[in-house]
PDB file of C-alpha atoms in Angstrom:
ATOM      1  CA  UNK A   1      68.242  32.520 136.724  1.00 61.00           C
ATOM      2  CA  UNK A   2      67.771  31.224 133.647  1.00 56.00           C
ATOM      3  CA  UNK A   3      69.712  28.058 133.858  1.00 57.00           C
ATOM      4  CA  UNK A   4      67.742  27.381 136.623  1.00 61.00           C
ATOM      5  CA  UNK A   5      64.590  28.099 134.937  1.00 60.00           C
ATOM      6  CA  UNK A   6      66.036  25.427 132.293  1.00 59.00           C
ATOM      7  CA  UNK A   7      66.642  22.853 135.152  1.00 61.00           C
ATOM      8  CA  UNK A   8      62.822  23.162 136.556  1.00 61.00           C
ATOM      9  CA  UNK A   9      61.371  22.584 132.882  1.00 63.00           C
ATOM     10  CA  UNK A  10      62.925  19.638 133.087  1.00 73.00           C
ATOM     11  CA  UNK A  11      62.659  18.703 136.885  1.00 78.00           C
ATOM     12  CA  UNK A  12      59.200  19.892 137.832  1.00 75.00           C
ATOM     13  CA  UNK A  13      57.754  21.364 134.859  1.00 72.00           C
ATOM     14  CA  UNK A  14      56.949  24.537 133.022  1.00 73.00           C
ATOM     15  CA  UNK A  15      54.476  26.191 135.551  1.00 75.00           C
ATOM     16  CA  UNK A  16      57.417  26.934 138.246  1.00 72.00           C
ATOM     17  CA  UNK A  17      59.872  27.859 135.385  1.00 74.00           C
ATOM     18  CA  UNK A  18      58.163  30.610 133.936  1.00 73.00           C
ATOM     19  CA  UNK A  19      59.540  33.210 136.517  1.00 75.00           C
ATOM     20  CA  UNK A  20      63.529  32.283 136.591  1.00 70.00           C
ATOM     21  CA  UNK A  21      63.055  31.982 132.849  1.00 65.00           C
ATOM     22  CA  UNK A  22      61.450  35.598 132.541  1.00 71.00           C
ATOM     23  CA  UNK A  23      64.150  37.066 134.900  1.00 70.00           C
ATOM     24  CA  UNK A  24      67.234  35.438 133.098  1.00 66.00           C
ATOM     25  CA  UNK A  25      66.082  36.666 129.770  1.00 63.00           C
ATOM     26  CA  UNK A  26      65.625  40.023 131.070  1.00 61.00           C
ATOM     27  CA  UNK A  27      69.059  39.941 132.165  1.00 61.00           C
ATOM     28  CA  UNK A  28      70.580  38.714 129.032  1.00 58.00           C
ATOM     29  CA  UNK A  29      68.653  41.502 127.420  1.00 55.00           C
ATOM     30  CA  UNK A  30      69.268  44.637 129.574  1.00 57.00           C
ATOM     31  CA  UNK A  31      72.827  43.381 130.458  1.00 61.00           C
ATOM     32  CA  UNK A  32      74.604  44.971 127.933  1.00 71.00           C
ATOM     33  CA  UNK A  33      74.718  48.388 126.389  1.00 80.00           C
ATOM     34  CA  UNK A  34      75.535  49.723 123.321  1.00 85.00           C
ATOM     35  CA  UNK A  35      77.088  52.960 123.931  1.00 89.00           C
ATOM     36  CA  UNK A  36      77.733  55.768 120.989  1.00 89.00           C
ATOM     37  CA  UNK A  37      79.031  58.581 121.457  1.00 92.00           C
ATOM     38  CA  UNK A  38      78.786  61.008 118.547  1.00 92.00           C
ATOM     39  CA  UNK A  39      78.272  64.835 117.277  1.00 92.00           C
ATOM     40  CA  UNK A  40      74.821  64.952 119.107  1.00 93.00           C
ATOM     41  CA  UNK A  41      76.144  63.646 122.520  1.00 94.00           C
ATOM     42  CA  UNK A  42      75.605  60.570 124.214  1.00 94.00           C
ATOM     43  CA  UNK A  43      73.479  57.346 123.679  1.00 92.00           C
ATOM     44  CA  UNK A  44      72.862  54.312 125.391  1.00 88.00           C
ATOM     45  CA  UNK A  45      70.805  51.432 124.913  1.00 83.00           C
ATOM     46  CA  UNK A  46      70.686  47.835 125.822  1.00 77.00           C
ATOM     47  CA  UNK A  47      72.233  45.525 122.815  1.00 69.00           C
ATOM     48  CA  UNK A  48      69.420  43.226 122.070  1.00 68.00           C
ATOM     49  CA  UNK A  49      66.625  45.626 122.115  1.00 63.00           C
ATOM     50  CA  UNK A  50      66.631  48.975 120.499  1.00 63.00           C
ATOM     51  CA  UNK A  51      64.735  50.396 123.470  1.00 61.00           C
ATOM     52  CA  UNK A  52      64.741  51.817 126.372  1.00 65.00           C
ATOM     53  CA  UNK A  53      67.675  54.327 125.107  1.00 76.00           C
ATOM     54  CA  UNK A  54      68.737  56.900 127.032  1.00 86.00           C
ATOM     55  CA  UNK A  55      70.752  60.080 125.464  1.00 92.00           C
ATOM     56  CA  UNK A  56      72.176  63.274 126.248  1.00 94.00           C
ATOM     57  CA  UNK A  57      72.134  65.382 123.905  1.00 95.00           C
ATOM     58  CA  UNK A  58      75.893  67.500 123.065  1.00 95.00           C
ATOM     59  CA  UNK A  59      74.393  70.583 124.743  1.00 94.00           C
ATOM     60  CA  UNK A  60      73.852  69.253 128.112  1.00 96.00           C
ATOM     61  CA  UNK A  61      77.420  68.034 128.701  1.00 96.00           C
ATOM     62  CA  UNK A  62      80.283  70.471 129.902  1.00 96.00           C
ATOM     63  CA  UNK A  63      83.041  68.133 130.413  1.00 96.00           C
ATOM     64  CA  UNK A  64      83.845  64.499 130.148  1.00 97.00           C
ATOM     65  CA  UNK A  65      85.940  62.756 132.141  1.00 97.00           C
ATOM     66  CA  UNK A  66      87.349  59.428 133.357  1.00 97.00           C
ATOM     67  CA  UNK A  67      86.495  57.328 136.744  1.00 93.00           C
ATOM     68  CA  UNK A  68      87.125  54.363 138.137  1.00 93.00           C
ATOM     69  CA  UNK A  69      84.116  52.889 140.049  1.00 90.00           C
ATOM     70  CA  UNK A  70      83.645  49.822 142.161  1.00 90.00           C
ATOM     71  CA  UNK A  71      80.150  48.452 141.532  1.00 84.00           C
ATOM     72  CA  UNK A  72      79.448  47.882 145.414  1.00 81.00           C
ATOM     73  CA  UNK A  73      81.602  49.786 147.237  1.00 83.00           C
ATOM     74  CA  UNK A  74      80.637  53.372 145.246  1.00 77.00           C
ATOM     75  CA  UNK A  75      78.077  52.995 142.896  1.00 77.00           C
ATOM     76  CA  UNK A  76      75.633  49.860 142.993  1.00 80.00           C
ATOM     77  CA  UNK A  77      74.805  47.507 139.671  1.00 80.00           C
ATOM     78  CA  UNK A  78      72.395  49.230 136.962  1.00 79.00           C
ATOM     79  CA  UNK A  79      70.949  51.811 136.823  1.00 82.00           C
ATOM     80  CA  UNK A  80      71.204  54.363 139.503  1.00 84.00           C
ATOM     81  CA  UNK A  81      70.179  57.579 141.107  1.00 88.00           C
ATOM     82  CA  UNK A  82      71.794  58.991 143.642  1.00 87.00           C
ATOM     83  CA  UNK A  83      71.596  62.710 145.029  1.00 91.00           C
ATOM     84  CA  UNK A  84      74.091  64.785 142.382  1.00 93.00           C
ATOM     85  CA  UNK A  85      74.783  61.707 140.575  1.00 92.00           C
ATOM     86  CA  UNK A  86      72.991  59.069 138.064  1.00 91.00           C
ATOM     87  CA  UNK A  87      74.141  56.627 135.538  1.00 90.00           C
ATOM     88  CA  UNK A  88      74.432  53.123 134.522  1.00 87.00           C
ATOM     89  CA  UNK A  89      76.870  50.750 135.868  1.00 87.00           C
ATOM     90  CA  UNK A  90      77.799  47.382 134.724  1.00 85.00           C
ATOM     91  CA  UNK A  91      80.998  46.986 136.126  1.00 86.00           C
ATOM     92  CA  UNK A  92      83.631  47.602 138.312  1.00 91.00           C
ATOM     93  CA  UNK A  93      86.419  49.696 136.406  1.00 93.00           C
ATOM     94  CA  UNK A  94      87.198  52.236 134.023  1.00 94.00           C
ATOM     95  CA  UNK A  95      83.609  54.666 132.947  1.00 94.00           C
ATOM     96  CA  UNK A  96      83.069  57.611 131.672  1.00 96.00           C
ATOM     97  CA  UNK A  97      81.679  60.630 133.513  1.00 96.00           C
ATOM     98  CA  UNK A  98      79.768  63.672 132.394  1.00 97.00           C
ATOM     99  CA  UNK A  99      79.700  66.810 134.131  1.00 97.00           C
ATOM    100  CA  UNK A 100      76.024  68.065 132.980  1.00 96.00           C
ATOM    101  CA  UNK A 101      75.260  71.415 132.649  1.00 95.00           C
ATOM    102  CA  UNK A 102      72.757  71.066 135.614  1.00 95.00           C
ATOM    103  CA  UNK A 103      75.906  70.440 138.007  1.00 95.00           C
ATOM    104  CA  UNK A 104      75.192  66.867 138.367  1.00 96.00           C
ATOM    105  CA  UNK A 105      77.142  63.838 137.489  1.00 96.00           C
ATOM    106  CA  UNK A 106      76.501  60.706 134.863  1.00 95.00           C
ATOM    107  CA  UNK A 107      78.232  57.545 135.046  1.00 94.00           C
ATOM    108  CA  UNK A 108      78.571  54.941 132.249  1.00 92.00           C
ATOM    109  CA  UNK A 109      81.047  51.797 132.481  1.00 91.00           C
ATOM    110  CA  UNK A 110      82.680  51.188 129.020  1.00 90.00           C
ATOM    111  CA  UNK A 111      85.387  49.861 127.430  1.00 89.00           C
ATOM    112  CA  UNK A 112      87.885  52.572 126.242  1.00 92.00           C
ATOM    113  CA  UNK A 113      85.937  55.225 129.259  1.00 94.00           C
ATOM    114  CA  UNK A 114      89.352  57.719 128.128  1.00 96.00           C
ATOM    115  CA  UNK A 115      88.668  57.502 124.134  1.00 95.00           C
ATOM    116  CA  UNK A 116      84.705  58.446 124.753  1.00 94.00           C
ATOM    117  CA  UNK A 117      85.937  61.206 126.927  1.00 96.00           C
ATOM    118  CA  UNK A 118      88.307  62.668 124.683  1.00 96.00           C
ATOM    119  CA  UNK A 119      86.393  62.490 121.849  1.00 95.00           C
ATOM    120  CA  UNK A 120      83.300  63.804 123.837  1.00 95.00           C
ATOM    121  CA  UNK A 121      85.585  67.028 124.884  1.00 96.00           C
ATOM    122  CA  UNK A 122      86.514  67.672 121.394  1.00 95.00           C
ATOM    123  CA  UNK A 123      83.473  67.843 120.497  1.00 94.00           C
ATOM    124  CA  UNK A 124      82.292  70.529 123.439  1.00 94.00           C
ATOM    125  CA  UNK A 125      85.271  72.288 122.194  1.00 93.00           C
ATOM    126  CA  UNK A 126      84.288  72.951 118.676  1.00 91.00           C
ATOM    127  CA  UNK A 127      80.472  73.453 119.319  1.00 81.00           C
ATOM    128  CA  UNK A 128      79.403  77.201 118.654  1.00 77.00           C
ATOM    129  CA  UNK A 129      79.466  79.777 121.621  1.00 66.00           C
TER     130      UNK A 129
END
């Protein structure tokens, strides 16, 4: 969208570029997370901008686990909410799923989905009773 935003700037003008160049920059923003997994859970948020973040927190996740998804054939692209199941999906292959403590599912593509889940278990493992 954003290429083609370039091409009308230069074509027809600014006035029917504004749109494709508003939607491609939103992509390139929101496109690609930064996902951290640490003592206190779970965080997401998009790489260029520090917001809108998304995190769940240690306490909410029983168990951590690793799925392979297939944008359109299971999930859908972005973010998601299904019935029993939410997350946000990038990508087709490897992500990382949390069983919450609600009973529901949530779904992040990564890099590396069986490192996050490992160290994610750990983690449950040691918190206090």
């Amino acid at each position: 969208a954003f290429c083609a935003g370039l091409v009308l700037v230069f074509t027809v003008g600014t006035g029917p570029a504004i749109a494709p160049l508003l939607l491609g920059l939103t992509a390139a923003m929101l496109g690609s997370l930064r996902v951290t997994v640490d003592r206190r859970g779970l965080s997401l948020a998009p790489r260029v901008l520090p917001l809108p973040r998304v995190r769940i927190p240690l306490s909410r996740i029983e168990e951590a686990r690793v799925r392979d998804i297939r944008v359109f054939k299971n999930f859908g692209w972005g973010y998601r909410v299904h019935p029993g199941v939410s997350g946000i999906v990038l990508r087709s292959g490897e992500a990382i799923s949390l069983r919450l403590a609600t009973g529901s599912e949530f779904l992040v593509s990564i890099d590396d989905a069986r490192t996050a889940a490992g160290l994610l278990n750990s983690l449950i493992d040691r918190r206090p009773a």
